[in-house]
Amino acid sequence: MKLINLRFSDLLTPPELNLRKKLDQAAVDELAQKYADVDRGRVFFVQSLHGWVLVDGRARLAAALQIGLSQDDFEIVGRGSLVEAMALRYRFNSKHGIRLTGAENRDYIRIVHETAVKADPKWLRKQTAELMGISKSLMSQILIYPEGKTG
C-alpha cells in the first residue's frame, strides 16, 4: 500500500464519480465523530489521472472537512482514465460502504457507459459490462430499460 499525504483542496471530485445524488448528512455526522475520536488516519482511495481524483471516501472527506481537517493520507490505487476510476469506485462500493439501491446502481452504470462513449465513440456495451463486472445481458437491460423495467 503506497500512501501519499495530500491537501483536500488538491483533490479532484468529478461529479461523474458521485454514486448518489447527495450525501446522507447523518452518516457524515457519524463519520465526523469517529474521525475526531479515533480514526484520524483513515485512508481515502485516489487514482492519479490529470491530478488526484477521489475514488472512494466522499462521505469521509465531507466528515474530515466538517471537523476542520485540511489534509490526510491517501492510498494510491492506480492510474488510468476517468472511466476506469468510475468503474473502480463502483466495484469498491459494491462490497463496502453504504449500499446502493437498484436504481442508483443502474443510474451509475448508465453514466459510466455514457462517459466512456463520449471519450471513445467506438466504445461498446460489452466493454462497459466487463469493466463494471456485470453480465452483457444486464448491461443491455440497463440501457434499454432505464427505469429498471424488464419489458
Coordinates of C-alpha atoms in Angstrom, one line a residue:
M1 CA 0.0 0.0 0.0
K2 CA 1.5 3.3 -1.1
L3 CA 0.4 6.3 0.9
I4 CA 0.7 10.0 0.0
N5 CA -0.2 13.0 2.1
L6 CA -2.4 15.4 0.2
R7 CA -4.3 18.6 1.0
F8 CA -8.1 18.1 0.5
S9 CA -8.0 21.2 -1.7
D10 CA -5.7 19.3 -4.2
L11 CA -8.3 16.6 -4.8
L12 CA -10.5 16.5 -7.8
T13 CA -14.0 15.3 -7.2
P14 CA -15.6 15.0 -10.7
P15 CA -19.4 14.8 -10.4
E16 CA -19.3 11.6 -12.6
L17 CA -17.8 9.8 -9.6
N18 CA -20.8 10.5 -7.3
L19 CA -22.7 7.3 -6.8
R20 CA -25.5 9.1 -5.0
K21 CA -27.2 12.4 -5.9
K22 CA -26.5 13.7 -2.3
L23 CA -24.7 12.7 0.8
D24 CA -26.5 11.4 3.9
Q25 CA -25.8 14.1 6.4
A26 CA -26.4 11.8 9.4
A27 CA -23.8 9.4 8.0
V28 CA -21.4 12.3 7.5
D29 CA -22.0 13.4 11.1
E30 CA -21.4 9.9 12.4
L31 CA -18.2 9.7 10.4
A32 CA -17.1 13.1 11.7
Q33 CA -17.5 11.9 15.3
K34 CA -15.5 8.7 14.6
Y35 CA -12.9 10.7 12.7
A36 CA -12.5 13.2 15.6
D37 CA -12.4 10.4 18.2
V38 CA -10.3 7.7 16.7
D39 CA -10.0 7.4 13.0
R40 CA -7.8 10.4 12.1
G41 CA -5.6 8.3 9.9
R42 CA -8.5 6.9 7.8
V43 CA -7.3 6.1 4.3
F44 CA -9.1 7.5 1.3
F45 CA -8.7 6.0 -2.2
V46 CA -7.4 8.1 -5.1
Q47 CA -6.4 7.4 -8.6
S48 CA -4.0 9.7 -10.5
L49 CA -5.4 11.0 -13.7
H50 CA -4.9 14.7 -14.6
G51 CA -4.4 15.2 -10.9
W52 CA -5.5 13.4 -7.8
V53 CA -9.1 12.1 -8.1
L54 CA -11.0 10.9 -5.1
V55 CA -12.3 7.4 -6.0
D56 CA -13.8 6.5 -2.6
G57 CA -14.4 8.3 0.6
R58 CA -16.7 11.2 -0.4
A59 CA -18.6 11.0 2.9
R60 CA -15.3 10.6 4.9
L61 CA -13.9 13.7 3.0
A62 CA -17.1 15.7 4.0
A63 CA -16.7 14.5 7.6
A64 CA -13.0 15.5 7.7
L65 CA -13.8 18.9 6.3
Q66 CA -16.7 19.2 8.8
I67 CA -14.2 18.8 11.7
G68 CA -11.7 21.2 10.2
L69 CA -9.1 18.9 8.8
S70 CA -7.3 20.1 5.6
Q71 CA -5.2 17.1 4.6
D72 CA -4.8 13.4 5.2
D73 CA -3.0 10.3 3.9
F74 CA -4.4 8.7 0.7
E75 CA -3.8 5.3 -0.7
I76 CA -2.8 5.3 -4.4
V77 CA -4.8 2.6 -6.1
G78 CA -3.6 3.0 -9.7
R79 CA -3.5 5.2 -12.7
G80 CA -6.0 5.4 -15.5
S81 CA -8.8 7.2 -17.2
L82 CA -11.9 8.7 -15.6
V83 CA -14.0 5.7 -16.8
E84 CA -11.5 3.3 -15.1
A85 CA -11.8 5.4 -11.9
M86 CA -15.6 5.3 -12.1
A87 CA -15.6 1.5 -12.5
L88 CA -13.1 1.1 -9.6
R89 CA -15.4 3.3 -7.5
Y90 CA -18.4 1.2 -8.4
R91 CA -16.7 -2.2 -7.8
F92 CA -15.3 -1.0 -4.4
N93 CA -18.6 0.3 -3.2
S94 CA -20.5 -2.8 -4.3
K95 CA -18.7 -4.6 -1.4
H96 CA -18.0 -1.8 1.1
G97 CA -19.6 1.3 2.4
I98 CA -23.3 2.3 2.2
R99 CA -25.0 0.0 -0.2
L100 CA -26.6 1.5 -3.4
T101 CA -30.2 0.9 -4.3
G102 CA -31.0 -0.9 -7.6
A103 CA -31.9 2.4 -9.2
E104 CA -28.6 4.0 -8.0
N105 CA -26.7 1.1 -9.4
R106 CA -28.5 1.3 -12.8
D107 CA -28.1 5.1 -13.0
Y108 CA -24.3 4.9 -12.2
I109 CA -23.7 2.1 -14.7
R110 CA -25.5 4.1 -17.4
I111 CA -23.4 7.2 -16.5
V112 CA -20.2 5.2 -16.8
H113 CA -21.2 3.9 -20.2
E114 CA -22.2 7.4 -21.4
T115 CA -18.9 8.8 -20.2
A116 CA -17.0 6.1 -22.0
V117 CA -18.9 6.6 -25.2
K118 CA -18.2 10.4 -25.0
A119 CA -14.5 9.7 -24.6
D120 CA -14.4 7.0 -27.4
P121 CA -17.4 6.8 -29.7
K122 CA -16.4 3.2 -30.7
W123 CA -16.8 2.1 -27.0
L124 CA -19.1 -1.0 -26.8
R125 CA -21.6 -2.1 -24.2
K126 CA -19.7 -5.3 -23.6
Q127 CA -16.6 -3.2 -22.7
T128 CA -18.6 -1.4 -20.0
A129 CA -20.0 -4.7 -18.8
E130 CA -16.5 -6.2 -18.4
L131 CA -15.2 -3.0 -16.7
M132 CA -18.1 -2.9 -14.3
G133 CA -18.0 -6.6 -13.6
I134 CA -21.6 -7.3 -14.8
S135 CA -23.1 -9.5 -17.5
K136 CA -23.6 -8.3 -21.0
S137 CA -27.3 -9.0 -20.7
L138 CA -27.7 -6.9 -17.6
M139 CA -25.8 -4.1 -19.3
S140 CA -28.2 -4.3 -22.2
Q141 CA -31.2 -4.3 -19.9
I142 CA -29.9 -1.2 -18.0
L143 CA -29.5 0.7 -21.3
I144 CA -32.8 -0.5 -22.8
Y145 CA -35.0 -0.1 -19.7
P146 CA -33.6 2.9 -17.8
E147 CA -36.3 2.7 -15.1
G148 CA -35.5 -0.9 -14.2
K149 CA -38.4 -2.4 -16.1
T150 CA -37.9 -5.8 -17.7
G151 CA -40.1 -5.4 -20.7

